[in-house]
CSV table of C-alpha atoms (C1' of nucleotides) in Angstrom, one decimal:
chain,number,residue,atom,x,y,z
A,1,MET,CA,-46.9,-7.8,13.2
A,2,GLU,CA,-43.7,-7.6,11.3
A,3,ILE,CA,-43.1,-9.4,8.4
A,4,SER,CA,-39.3,-10.4,8.3
A,5,SER,CA,-39.4,-10.7,4.6
A,6,HIS,CA,-40.6,-7.2,3.8
A,7,GLN,CA,-37.1,-5.7,3.8
A,8,PHE,CA,-35.6,-8.4,1.5
A,9,HIS,CA,-38.3,-8.1,-1.1
A,10,LEU,CA,-38.1,-4.5,-1.0
A,11,LEU,CA,-34.5,-4.3,-1.9
A,12,GLU,CA,-35.2,-7.1,-4.4
A,13,GLN,CA,-37.7,-4.9,-6.2
A,14,LEU,CA,-35.3,-1.9,-5.8
A,15,ASN,CA,-32.5,-4.2,-7.5
A,16,GLU,CA,-35.0,-5.4,-10.1
A,17,GLN,CA,-35.7,-1.7,-10.7
A,18,ARG,CA,-32.3,-0.8,-11.2
A,19,ARG,CA,-31.7,-3.8,-13.8
A,20,GLN,CA,-34.3,-2.4,-15.9
A,21,GLU,CA,-33.4,1.2,-15.3
A,22,LEU,CA,-37.0,1.9,-13.8
A,23,PHE,CA,-37.1,5.0,-11.8
A,24,CYS,CA,-33.3,5.6,-11.7
A,25,ASP,CA,-32.6,9.2,-11.3
A,26,CYS,CA,-28.7,8.9,-10.5
A,27,ASN,CA,-26.1,8.5,-13.3
A,28,ILE,CA,-22.5,7.2,-12.0
A,29,LEU,CA,-19.7,7.2,-14.6
A,30,VAL,CA,-16.9,5.1,-13.6
A,31,GLU,CA,-14.1,5.4,-16.3
A,32,GLY,CA,-16.6,5.7,-19.1
A,33,LYS,CA,-19.0,3.4,-18.1
A,34,VAL,CA,-22.4,4.4,-16.8
A,35,PHE,CA,-24.4,3.1,-13.9
A,36,ARG,CA,-28.0,3.8,-13.3
A,37,ALA,CA,-29.1,3.7,-9.8
A,38,HIS,CA,-31.6,5.6,-7.2
A,39,ARG,CA,-30.6,8.5,-5.3
A,40,ASN,CA,-32.2,7.4,-2.2
A,41,VAL,CA,-30.6,4.0,-2.2
A,42,LEU,CA,-27.0,5.5,-2.7
A,43,PHE,CA,-27.8,8.0,-0.1
A,44,ALA,CA,-28.8,5.3,2.3
A,45,SER,CA,-25.6,3.2,1.6
A,46,SER,CA,-22.6,5.6,1.2
A,47,GLY,CA,-21.4,8.4,3.4
A,48,TYR,CA,-20.0,9.9,0.2
A,49,PHE,CA,-23.2,9.6,-1.9
A,50,LYS,CA,-24.8,11.2,1.2
A,51,MET,CA,-22.8,14.0,1.1
A,52,LEU,CA,-22.8,14.3,-2.7
A,53,LEU,CA,-26.4,14.2,-2.9
A,54,SER,CA,-27.3,16.4,0.1
A,55,GLN,CA,-25.4,19.2,-1.7
A,56,SER,CA,-27.4,18.5,-4.9
A,57,SER,CA,-30.7,17.8,-3.5
A,58,LYS,CA,-32.1,21.1,-4.6
A,59,GLU,CA,-32.1,20.0,-8.1
A,60,MET,CA,-34.1,17.0,-7.6
A,61,THR,CA,-35.8,17.2,-11.1
A,62,GLN,CA,-32.6,16.5,-13.0
A,63,PRO,CA,-30.8,13.2,-12.7
A,64,THR,CA,-27.6,13.4,-10.7
A,65,THR,CA,-24.3,12.5,-12.3
A,66,ALA,CA,-21.3,11.2,-10.5
A,67,THR,CA,-18.0,11.0,-12.0
A,68,PHE,CA,-15.3,8.5,-10.6
A,69,GLN,CA,-11.8,7.6,-11.7
A,70,ALA,CA,-10.6,6.3,-8.5
A,71,PHE,CA,-11.7,2.7,-9.0
A,72,SER,CA,-12.7,0.6,-12.0
A,73,PRO,CA,-16.3,-0.4,-13.4
A,74,ASP,CA,-15.6,-4.1,-12.3
A,75,THR,CA,-15.3,-2.6,-8.5
A,76,PHE,CA,-18.0,-0.5,-8.7
A,77,THR,CA,-20.2,-3.0,-9.9
A,78,VAL,CA,-19.3,-5.4,-6.8
A,79,ILE,CA,-20.1,-2.2,-4.7
A,80,LEU,CA,-23.3,-1.6,-6.2
A,81,ASP,CA,-24.3,-5.1,-6.4
A,82,PHE,CA,-23.7,-5.0,-2.7
A,83,VAL,CA,-26.0,-1.9,-2.2
A,84,TYR,CA,-28.9,-3.4,-4.0
A,85,SER,CA,-28.3,-6.9,-2.7
A,86,GLY,CA,-26.2,-7.2,0.5
A,87,LYS,CA,-24.3,-9.5,-1.3
A,88,LEU,CA,-20.3,-8.6,-1.3
A,89,SER,CA,-18.7,-10.6,-4.2
A,90,LEU,CA,-15.1,-10.6,-3.0
A,91,THR,CA,-12.2,-12.5,-4.2
A,92,GLY,CA,-8.4,-12.4,-3.4
A,93,GLN,CA,-8.0,-10.4,-6.4
A,94,ASN,CA,-10.4,-7.4,-5.9
A,95,VAL,CA,-10.6,-7.3,-2.3
A,96,ILE,CA,-8.0,-4.7,-2.0
A,97,GLU,CA,-9.5,-2.4,-4.5
A,98,VAL,CA,-13.0,-2.8,-3.2
A,99,MET,CA,-11.8,-2.0,0.0
A,100,SER,CA,-10.2,1.1,-1.2
A,101,ALA,CA,-13.5,2.3,-3.4
A,102,ALA,CA,-15.5,1.2,0.0
A,103,SER,CA,-13.0,3.8,1.8
A,104,TYR,CA,-13.7,6.2,-0.9
A,105,LEU,CA,-17.3,5.9,-0.9
A,106,GLN,CA,-17.4,5.8,2.9
A,107,MET,CA,-19.0,2.4,3.2
A,108,THR,CA,-17.8,1.3,6.7
A,109,ASP,CA,-19.5,-2.0,6.3
A,110,VAL,CA,-17.9,-2.9,3.3
A,111,ILE,CA,-14.6,-1.9,4.8
A,112,SER,CA,-15.0,-4.0,7.9
A,113,VAL,CA,-15.7,-7.2,5.6
A,114,CYS,CA,-12.8,-6.5,3.3
A,115,LYS,CA,-10.5,-6.4,6.4
A,116,THR,CA,-12.0,-9.4,7.7
A,117,PHE,CA,-11.6,-11.1,4.3
A,118,ILE,CA,-8.0,-10.1,4.1
A,119,LYS,CA,-7.3,-11.5,7.6
A,120,SER,CA,-8.9,-14.9,7.0
A,121,SER,CA,-6.8,-15.1,3.6
A,122,LEU,CA,-3.8,-14.6,6.0
A,123,ASP,CA,-4.9,-17.4,8.1
A,124,ILE,CA,-4.3,-21.0,7.5
A,125,SER,CA,-4.9,-23.5,10.0
A,126,GLU,CA,-2.1,-25.7,11.8
A,127,LYS,CA,-3.7,-28.7,10.0
A,128,GLU,CA,-3.1,-27.3,6.6
A,129,LYS,CA,0.3,-26.5,7.6
A,130,ASP,CA,1.2,-29.9,9.0
A,131,ARG,CA,0.0,-31.1,5.6
A,132,TYR,CA,2.4,-29.3,3.6
A,133,PHE,CA,5.3,-30.4,6.0
A,134,SER,CA,4.0,-33.9,5.2
A,135,LEU,CA,4.1,-33.7,1.5
A,136,SER,CA,6.8,-34.9,-0.4
A,137,ASP,CA,8.7,-33.1,-2.9
A,138,LYS,CA,7.1,-35.1,-5.7
A,139,GLU,CA,3.6,-34.6,-4.2
A,140,VAL,CA,4.2,-30.8,-4.0
A,141,ASN,CA,5.1,-30.6,-7.6
A,142,SER,CA,2.5,-33.0,-9.0
A,143,ASN,CA,-0.5,-31.9,-10.7
A,144,GLY,CA,-2.4,-34.8,-9.8
A,145,GLY,CA,-3.6,-34.2,-6.2
A,146,GLU,CA,-5.6,-31.4,-4.9
A,147,GLN,CA,-6.5,-28.4,-7.0
A,148,PRO,CA,-5.5,-25.0,-5.8
A,149,CYS,CA,-8.5,-23.1,-5.0
A,150,LEU,CA,-9.5,-19.8,-4.9
A,151,TYR,CA,-11.8,-17.6,-3.2
A,152,GLY,CA,-14.8,-16.8,-5.4
A,153,ALA,CA,-18.3,-15.6,-5.4
A,154,GLY,CA,-21.4,-17.1,-5.2
A,155,TRP,CA,-22.5,-15.2,-7.9
A,156,ARG,CA,-20.8,-12.6,-10.4
A,157,ALA,CA,-22.9,-9.8,-11.6
A,158,GLU,CA,-21.2,-10.2,-15.3
A,159,SER,CA,-22.4,-13.6,-15.5
A,160,SER,CA,-25.6,-13.8,-13.8
A,161,PRO,CA,-28.2,-11.6,-12.3
A,162,PRO,CA,-28.0,-11.2,-8.5
A,163,HIS,CA,-30.3,-13.3,-6.9
A,164,PRO,CA,-31.1,-13.3,-3.5
A,165,GLN,CA,-29.3,-16.2,-1.3
A,166,PRO,CA,-31.6,-18.3,0.8
A,167,ASN,CA,-29.1,-20.5,1.6
A,168,PRO,CA,-26.2,-18.2,3.4
A,169,GLU,CA,-23.9,-21.2,2.9
A,170,GLN,CA,-23.5,-20.2,-0.6
A,171,GLY,CA,-21.9,-17.5,-2.4
A,172,THR,CA,-19.7,-14.8,-1.0
A,173,CYS,CA,-22.3,-12.5,0.5
A,174,MET,CA,-22.9,-10.2,3.6
A,175,ARG,CA,-26.4,-9.7,4.6
A,176,GLY,CA,-26.7,-7.3,7.4
A,177,ASN,CA,-24.0,-8.9,9.8
A,178,THR,CA,-24.2,-12.4,8.7
A,179,TRP,CA,-21.2,-13.4,6.5
A,180,SER,CA,-21.3,-16.6,4.8
A,181,ASN,CA,-18.6,-18.8,3.7
A,182,PHE,CA,-16.8,-18.6,0.4
A,183,ASN,CA,-17.1,-21.1,-2.4
A,184,TYR,CA,-14.1,-22.5,-3.9
A,185,TYR,CA,-13.0,-22.4,-7.7
A,186,PRO,CA,-11.1,-24.9,-9.1
A,187,ALA,CA,-7.9,-23.9,-10.8
A,188,SER,CA,-9.3,-24.8,-14.2
A,189,GLN,CA,-12.1,-21.8,-13.6
A,190,ARG,CA,-9.5,-19.7,-11.9
A,191,ASN,CA,-7.5,-19.2,-15.3
A,192,THR,CA,-10.4,-17.4,-16.7
A,193,GLN,CA,-11.2,-15.5,-13.5
A,194,GLN,CA,-8.2,-14.5,-12.1
A,195,GLN,CA,-6.5,-11.5,-13.0
A,196,LEU,CA,-2.8,-10.3,-12.4
A,197,SER,CA,-2.9,-6.8,-11.1
A,198,LYS,CA,-0.2,-4.3,-12.1
A,199,HIS,CA,1.5,-4.9,-8.9
A,200,GLU,CA,1.7,-8.8,-9.4
A,201,GLN,CA,2.9,-8.2,-12.8
A,202,ARG,CA,5.7,-5.8,-11.4
A,203,GLN,CA,6.5,-8.2,-8.6
A,204,ASP,CA,7.0,-10.6,-11.4
A,205,ALA,CA,9.0,-8.2,-13.4
A,206,ILE,CA,11.1,-7.6,-10.5
A,207,LYS,CA,11.6,-11.3,-10.2
A,208,LYS,CA,12.5,-11.6,-13.9
A,209,SER,CA,15.1,-8.7,-13.5
A,210,ARG,CA,16.5,-10.6,-10.6
A,211,HIS,CA,16.3,-13.9,-11.8
A,212,PRO,CA,17.1,-14.3,-15.5
A,213,GLY,CA,16.2,-17.7,-15.7
A,214,LEU,CA,12.5,-17.1,-15.1
A,215,GLN,CA,10.7,-16.7,-18.2
A,216,GLN,CA,8.7,-13.5,-18.4
A,217,PRO,CA,6.9,-11.8,-21.0
A,218,ALA,CA,8.9,-8.5,-22.0
A,219,ASP,CA,6.0,-6.0,-22.1
A,220,ILE,CA,5.3,-6.2,-18.5
A,221,PRO,CA,3.9,-3.1,-17.6
A,222,HIS,CA,5.0,-1.2,-14.6
A,223,TYR,CA,3.0,-0.4,-11.5
A,224,LYS,CA,3.5,2.0,-8.8
A,225,SER,CA,2.0,0.2,-5.8
A,226,SER,CA,0.4,3.0,-4.4
A,227,LYS,CA,-2.0,3.6,-6.9
A,228,LEU,CA,-4.4,0.9,-5.9
A,229,GLU,CA,-7.0,2.4,-7.9
A,230,ASP,CA,-5.6,1.9,-11.2
A,231,ARG,CA,-5.2,-1.9,-11.0
A,232,ALA,CA,-8.4,-3.3,-11.7
A,233,ALA,CA,-8.6,-1.9,-15.4
A,234,GLU,CA,-5.3,-3.5,-16.3
A,235,PRO,CA,-6.2,-6.4,-18.7
A,236,ALA,CA,-5.6,-9.8,-17.8
A,237,GLY,CA,-2.1,-11.1,-18.3
A,238,HIS,CA,-0.6,-14.5,-18.2
A,239,ILE,CA,2.8,-14.7,-16.6
A,240,SER,CA,4.7,-18.0,-17.5
A,241,GLN,CA,6.7,-19.4,-14.9
A,242,PRO,CA,9.0,-22.6,-14.2
A,243,GLU,CA,6.7,-25.4,-14.0
A,244,ASP,CA,7.8,-26.2,-10.3
A,245,GLN,CA,7.3,-22.6,-8.9
A,246,VAL,CA,3.8,-22.4,-10.5
A,247,GLN,CA,2.9,-25.6,-8.9
A,248,ILE,CA,4.2,-24.6,-5.6
A,249,GLU,CA,2.6,-21.3,-5.9
A,250,ALA,CA,-0.8,-22.9,-6.8
A,251,GLU,CA,-0.3,-25.1,-3.7
A,252,ALA,CA,0.1,-22.4,-1.7
A,253,GLU,CA,-2.9,-20.9,-2.8
A,254,SER,CA,-5.1,-24.0,-1.6
A,255,PRO,CA,-5.1,-23.4,2.2
A,256,HIS,CA,-7.6,-20.7,2.0
A,257,VAL,CA,-10.1,-22.0,4.1
A,258,GLY,CA,-13.9,-21.1,4.7
A,259,PHE,CA,-14.3,-17.5,6.0
A,260,GLN,CA,-16.5,-16.3,8.9
A,261,TYR,CA,-17.6,-12.9,9.3
A,262,GLY,CA,-16.7,-11.8,12.8
A,263,GLN,CA,-13.3,-13.4,13.3
A,264,GLY,CA,-11.9,-9.9,14.3
A,265,SER,CA,-11.1,-7.0,12.2
A,266,ASP,CA,-8.2,-5.5,13.8
A,267,VAL,CA,-5.7,-7.1,11.9
A,268,ILE,CA,-5.5,-4.6,9.4
A,269,SER,CA,-5.4,-1.2,10.1
A,270,ARG,CA,-8.1,1.5,9.8
A,271,ARG,CA,-5.7,2.9,7.0
A,272,SER,CA,-5.5,-0.1,5.0
A,273,ALA,CA,-6.2,0.6,1.6
A,274,VAL,CA,-7.0,4.0,2.0
A,275,SER,CA,-7.3,5.7,-1.4
A,276,GLN,CA,-4.3,7.2,-2.7
A,277,GLN,CA,-5.9,11.0,-2.4
A,278,GLU,CA,-5.9,10.2,1.4
A,279,ARG,CA,-2.7,8.9,1.7
A,280,ASP,CA,-0.9,11.4,-0.2
A,281,SER,CA,-2.4,14.3,1.6
A,282,PRO,CA,0.0,15.3,4.0
A,283,ARG,CA,-1.2,16.1,7.6
A,284,PRO,CA,1.4,18.2,9.1
A,285,SER,CA,-0.6,18.9,12.2
A,286,SER,CA,-1.8,15.2,12.8
A,287,LYS,CA,-0.7,14.2,16.1
A,288,SER,CA,-3.0,11.0,15.7
A,289,LYS,CA,-1.3,7.4,16.9
A,290,SER,CA,-0.5,5.5,13.6
A,291,PRO,CA,-1.4,2.0,14.3
A,292,LYS,CA,1.8,0.0,15.6
A,293,ALA,CA,2.8,-2.6,13.0
A,294,ASP,CA,3.0,-5.2,16.2
A,295,GLU,CA,-1.0,-4.7,16.4
A,296,GLN,CA,-1.6,-4.9,12.6
A,297,TYR,CA,-1.1,-8.7,12.7
A,298,PRO,CA,-1.7,-9.8,15.9
A,299,SER,CA,-2.7,-13.4,14.6
A,300,MET,CA,0.1,-13.8,11.9
A,301,PRO,CA,1.2,-17.3,12.9
A,302,SER,CA,-0.7,-19.2,10.4
A,303,ILE,CA,0.7,-17.2,7.5
A,304,VAL,CA,0.7,-19.4,4.6
A,305,GLY,CA,3.9,-21.6,4.8
A,306,VAL,CA,5.3,-23.1,1.5
A,307,MET,CA,7.8,-25.9,1.4
A,308,GLY,CA,9.8,-24.8,-1.6
A,309,GLY,CA,11.8,-27.8,-2.0
A,310,TRP,CA,14.7,-28.9,-0.2
A,311,ALA,CA,17.8,-27.2,0.8
A,312,GLU,CA,21.4,-29.0,0.5
A,313,ASP,CA,21.2,-30.1,4.2
A,314,ASP,CA,18.0,-32.1,3.9
A,315,LEU,CA,16.1,-29.4,5.7
A,316,PRO,CA,12.9,-28.5,4.2
A,317,ARG,CA,13.2,-25.1,2.8
A,318,MET,CA,10.3,-23.0,4.0
A,319,ARG,CA,9.0,-20.1,2.2
A,320,PHE,CA,6.0,-17.7,2.5
A,321,LYS,CA,3.7,-16.8,-0.2
A,322,CYS,CA,1.8,-13.8,-0.5
A,323,PRO,CA,-1.7,-14.5,-0.6
A,324,PHE,CA,-2.5,-11.5,-2.8
A,325,CYS,CA,0.6,-11.9,-5.3
A,326,THR,CA,2.9,-14.7,-6.7
A,327,HIS,CA,5.6,-13.1,-4.4
A,328,MET,CA,7.4,-15.7,-2.0
A,329,VAL,CA,9.7,-14.8,0.7
A,330,LYS,CA,12.0,-16.8,3.0
A,331,ARG,CA,10.9,-15.0,6.1
A,332,LYS,CA,7.7,-14.4,7.7
A,333,ALA,CA,8.9,-10.9,8.8
A,334,ASP,CA,9.4,-10.2,5.3
A,335,LEU,CA,6.1,-11.4,4.4
A,336,LYS,CA,4.6,-9.1,6.8
A,337,ARG,CA,6.3,-6.2,5.4
A,338,HIS,CA,5.5,-7.1,1.9
A,339,LEU,CA,1.8,-7.5,2.9
A,340,ARG,CA,1.8,-3.7,3.4
A,341,CYS,CA,2.2,-3.0,-0.2
A,342,HIS,CA,-1.1,-4.6,-0.6
A,343,THR,CA,-3.2,-3.2,2.3
A,344,GLY,CA,-1.7,0.4,2.0
A,345,GLU,CA,-0.7,0.3,5.5
A,346,ARG,CA,1.3,3.4,6.5
A,347,PRO,CA,2.1,3.1,9.9
A,348,TYR,CA,5.0,5.6,10.0
A,349,PRO,CA,4.2,9.2,9.8
A,350,CYS,CA,6.7,11.8,9.7
A,351,GLU,CA,5.5,14.5,11.9
A,352,ALA,CA,8.0,17.1,10.2
A,353,CYS,CA,6.0,17.0,7.1
A,354,GLY,CA,3.3,14.7,7.6
A,355,LYS,CA,4.0,12.1,5.0
A,356,ARG,CA,3.3,8.5,5.9
A,357,PHE,CA,5.6,5.4,5.3
A,358,SER,CA,5.0,1.8,5.1
A,359,ARG,CA,8.4,1.1,6.5
A,360,LEU,CA,10.5,2.4,9.4
A,361,ASP,CA,13.8,2.5,7.8
A,362,HIS,CA,12.0,4.6,4.8
A,363,LEU,CA,10.7,7.1,7.6
A,364,SER,CA,14.3,7.3,8.8
A,365,SER,CA,15.8,7.7,5.3
A,366,HIS,CA,13.3,10.2,4.5
A,367,PHE,CA,13.9,12.2,7.8
A,368,ARG,CA,17.7,12.1,7.6
A,369,THR,CA,17.4,13.3,3.9
A,370,ILE,CA,15.0,15.6,4.0
A,371,HIS,CA,14.8,17.3,7.6
A,372,GLN,CA,18.1,16.5,8.6
A,373,ALA,CA,20.4,17.5,5.7
A,374,CYS,CA,22.5,14.4,6.6
A,375,LYS,CA,24.3,14.6,3.3
A,376,LEU,CA,27.2,16.5,3.4
A,377,ILE,CA,26.8,17.5,-0.2
A,378,CYS,CA,26.2,21.2,-1.7
A,379,ARG,CA,22.5,20.8,-2.9
A,380,LYS,CA,23.4,23.0,-6.1
A,381,CYS,CA,26.9,22.3,-7.2
A,382,LYS,CA,27.0,18.7,-5.5
A,383,ARG,CA,30.4,19.4,-4.0
A,384,HIS,CA,31.2,17.9,-0.8
A,385,VAL,CA,31.0,20.3,2.0
A,386,THR,CA,32.1,20.7,5.7
A,387,GLU,CA,30.8,23.0,8.6
A,388,LEU,CA,33.4,25.2,7.3
A,389,THR,CA,32.7,25.1,3.6
A,390,GLY,CA,28.8,24.9,3.9
A,391,GLN,CA,26.0,25.7,5.6
A,392,VAL,CA,22.5,24.4,6.0
A,393,VAL,CA,19.7,25.9,4.5
A,394,GLN,CA,16.1,25.5,5.9
A,395,GLU,CA,13.2,25.9,3.7
A,396,GLY,CA,9.9,25.1,5.4
A,397,THR,CA,10.5,21.9,7.0
A,398,ARG,CA,13.2,20.9,4.6
A,399,ARG,CA,16.9,21.3,5.3
A,400,TYR,CA,19.7,20.8,2.8
A,401,ARG,CA,23.3,22.2,2.4
A,402,LEU,CA,24.8,24.6,0.3
A,403,CYS,CA,28.3,25.4,0.0
A,404,ASN,CA,29.5,29.0,0.9
A,405,GLU,CA,30.1,29.7,-3.1
A,406,CYS,CA,26.6,28.7,-3.9
A,407,LEU,CA,25.3,30.7,-1.0
A,408,ALA,CA,26.9,34.0,-1.8
A,409,GLU,CA,25.9,33.2,-5.6
A,410,ALA,CA,22.4,33.1,-4.5
A,411,GLY,CA,22.7,36.3,-2.8
A,412,ILE,CA,22.1,34.8,0.4
A,413,ASP,CA,23.8,35.9,3.7
A,414,SER,CA,24.7,33.1,5.9
A,415,ILE,CA,23.3,33.4,9.3
A,416,ARG,CA,24.6,31.4,12.3
A,417,ILE,CA,22.0,29.5,14.2
A,418,ASP,CA,22.8,27.5,16.9
A,419,LEU,CA,20.7,24.2,16.4
A,420,GLU,CA,20.7,23.3,20.1
A,421,ALA,CA,19.6,26.5,21.1
A,422,GLU,CA,16.9,26.0,18.3
A,423,ALA,CA,16.2,22.4,19.1
A,424,PRO,CA,14.1,21.9,16.0
A,425,LEU,CA,13.5,18.3,16.8
A,426,GLU,CA,12.1,16.9,20.0
A,427,PHE,CA,13.5,13.9,21.3
A,428,PRO,CA,10.9,11.0,21.7
A,429,ALA,CA,10.6,9.4,25.1
A,430,ASP,CA,13.0,6.5,25.7
A,431,GLY,CA,11.5,2.9,25.0
A,432,ASP,CA,8.2,4.2,23.7
A,433,LYS,CA,8.0,3.0,20.1
A,434,ASP,CA,4.8,5.3,19.5
A,435,SER,CA,6.6,8.4,20.4
A,436,ARG,CA,7.3,10.8,17.6
A,437,TRP,CA,9.9,13.1,17.0
A,438,HIS,CA,8.4,16.2,16.6
A,439,TYR,CA,9.5,19.1,14.4
A,440,GLY,CA,9.5,22.0,16.8
A,441,GLU,CA,6.9,24.2,15.7
A,442,ASP,CA,7.1,26.5,18.8
A,443,ASN,CA,10.9,27.1,17.8
A,444,LYS,CA,10.0,28.3,13.9
A,445,SER,CA,9.8,31.9,15.4
A,446,ASP,CA,13.2,31.5,16.7
A,447,VAL,CA,14.6,30.8,13.2
A,448,GLU,CA,15.8,34.0,11.4
A,449,ILE,CA,14.4,34.3,8.0
A,450,VAL,CA,16.5,35.3,5.3
A,451,GLU,CA,14.7,37.6,2.9
A,452,ASP,CA,16.0,36.6,-0.4
A,453,GLY,CA,12.6,37.8,-2.3
A,454,SER,CA,11.5,34.4,-3.3
A,455,SER,CA,11.2,31.9,-0.6
A,456,ASP,CA,11.3,31.6,3.4
A,457,LEU,CA,14.9,30.4,3.2
A,458,VAL,CA,16.5,29.8,6.5
A,459,ILE,CA,20.3,29.6,6.6
A,460,GLN,CA,21.8,27.7,9.3
A,461,GLN,CA,25.5,27.2,10.0
A,462,VAL,CA,25.8,23.8,11.6
A,463,ASP,CA,29.0,22.0,12.5
A,464,ASP,CA,29.1,18.4,11.5
A,465,SER,CA,29.6,17.1,15.3
A,466,GLU,CA,26.4,18.6,16.5
A,467,ASP,CA,24.7,17.5,13.2
A,468,GLU,CA,26.1,13.9,13.9
A,469,ALA,CA,24.9,14.2,17.6
A,470,GLU,CA,21.5,15.2,16.7
A,471,GLU,CA,21.3,12.0,14.2
A,472,LYS,CA,22.4,9.8,17.0
A,473,GLU,CA,20.0,11.0,19.3
A,474,VAL,CA,16.9,11.6,16.9
A,475,LYS,CA,16.0,8.4,16.1
A,476,PRO,CA,12.3,8.5,15.0
A,477,ASN,CA,10.1,5.7,16.2
A,478,ILE,CA,13.1,4.0,17.2
A,479,ARG,CA,13.3,2.3,20.6
B,1,DC,C1',11.2,16.2,-25.5
B,2,DT,C1',14.8,14.0,-23.0
B,3,DG,C1',18.1,13.2,-20.0
B,4,DG,C1',19.7,13.4,-15.1
B,5,DG,C1',18.9,13.7,-10.2
B,6,DG,C1',16.1,13.2,-6.1
B,7,DA,C1',12.8,10.7,-3.4
B,8,DG,C1',9.8,7.0,-2.4
B,9,DG,C1',9.2,2.3,-2.4
B,10,DG,C1',10.0,-2.9,-2.2
B,11,DG,C1',13.2,-6.9,-1.7
B,12,DG,C1',17.1,-9.4,0.2
B,13,DC,C1',19.8,-10.0,3.9
B,14,DC,C1',22.7,-9.0,7.9
B,15,DC,C1',23.0,-8.0,12.8
C,1,DA,C1',11.5,-10.8,15.3
C,2,DG,C1',12.5,-6.5,14.6
C,3,DG,C1',15.8,-3.0,12.9
C,4,DG,C1',18.4,-1.3,9.7
C,5,DC,C1',21.2,-0.9,5.4
C,6,DC,C1',22.1,-1.9,0.8
C,7,DC,C1',20.5,-2.3,-3.8
C,8,DC,C1',17.4,-1.5,-7.3
C,9,DC,C1',13.5,0.3,-9.6
C,10,DT,C1',9.9,3.7,-10.7
C,11,DC,C1',8.2,8.1,-10.7
C,12,DC,C1',8.4,12.8,-10.7
C,13,DC,C1',10.6,17.4,-11.1
C,14,DC,C1',13.7,20.4,-13.6
C,15,DA,C1',17.1,22.0,-16.7
DNA sequence: CTGGGGAGGGGGCCC
DNA sequence: AGGGCCCCCTCCCCA
């Protein structure tokens, strides 16, 4: 006979022990904050801890200490609360970092839920969309009507101890594979909860720089978008904006609707919000197919659409608001592109060096600059060079040009290499968007190496006609 | 320590 | 709608 409540009570007891720090044999240090937990619980919940604790299992008598800098204490609180309760407190503000942390900790269930949360955030029912069309400009800009809402947690660890949610209709929680609806917080509460990430602040900083009319604080910290793990540690900041803009954006946030687990998680790629460490590590030999951008957002039609006033021709001016920040764009495609800076998705790998890019044009630019030596400029003296006055130098997968003088100065004898014979780049199959241009590894042996005593420099004499032809032909990931 | 340049990344917008 | 270009900003490296 099976008592269904046993697992629940067991987890509840473990959580109680954690709160009272009973039998805790693992210390987790996150940016200076110490969390205490049980090894066996962590082991069972996280692939990362499983690996970590397996390695340190010999020293069972001493408490294990793990240190993390990749995410914030708040984020780890969400993760740890999930481990001990099955409830995941996701909000629009923390979902990216929670997913990043879950990726780091190899918690696939959490990643899946985060993905689904993000997808849900992108969805807006046609009904809601119609409502926006029907709103008059006055209604859009008035404070009186509906209050903007925000995905919120049913309980928050910092405000109240986690209690089991007997009613799955309440709270942001995942128990097993059962997902319950999110609660709403009115705008009045949101002000105290919502924290602008560095990225959002940077977005606003950009807005400010491009739209001087917007009032913004001068001391906006800059944020490099790829460093997701740094975000949550940022103090809350208030960005003042023109009233109408704030209201429009507040309205734009309201269509967040109830969320059901299992709506499909293929919207965001598996690489979404992977850790910076993972993203920055080049994978030169990687032949894995990157998820196509087309496949990332198969259900984008319900992206948040905002009527941002009226254009001069009396047509409503549609704008699309990012569900994760204050950024608004005129085109859906631009929003789709923008979303990648939140999800961390990098579907365009450079197969020459393994570096991944979020945008095809950036990949093309990278390839032309780094691997094709397209700039007819001597890298050393910056003078313009031609096929006669300069030559291509190959250093690993990197190519650049040097003028003959700089070559001689460096003591490197030029060696003419027929690029066509060398064929360093494979041409992608026509019409195959997934096909990749490959750096010809097989041809590396054909390249003569110049012994200059310091590096594996390869000097290639290339005439521009060949180079231009190559540039035209080799269009990575381009149909 | 500092300034300059290269590279990457994001937004706007044209085709 | 997607591709691609331009512009701007930030970060990083190096002299």
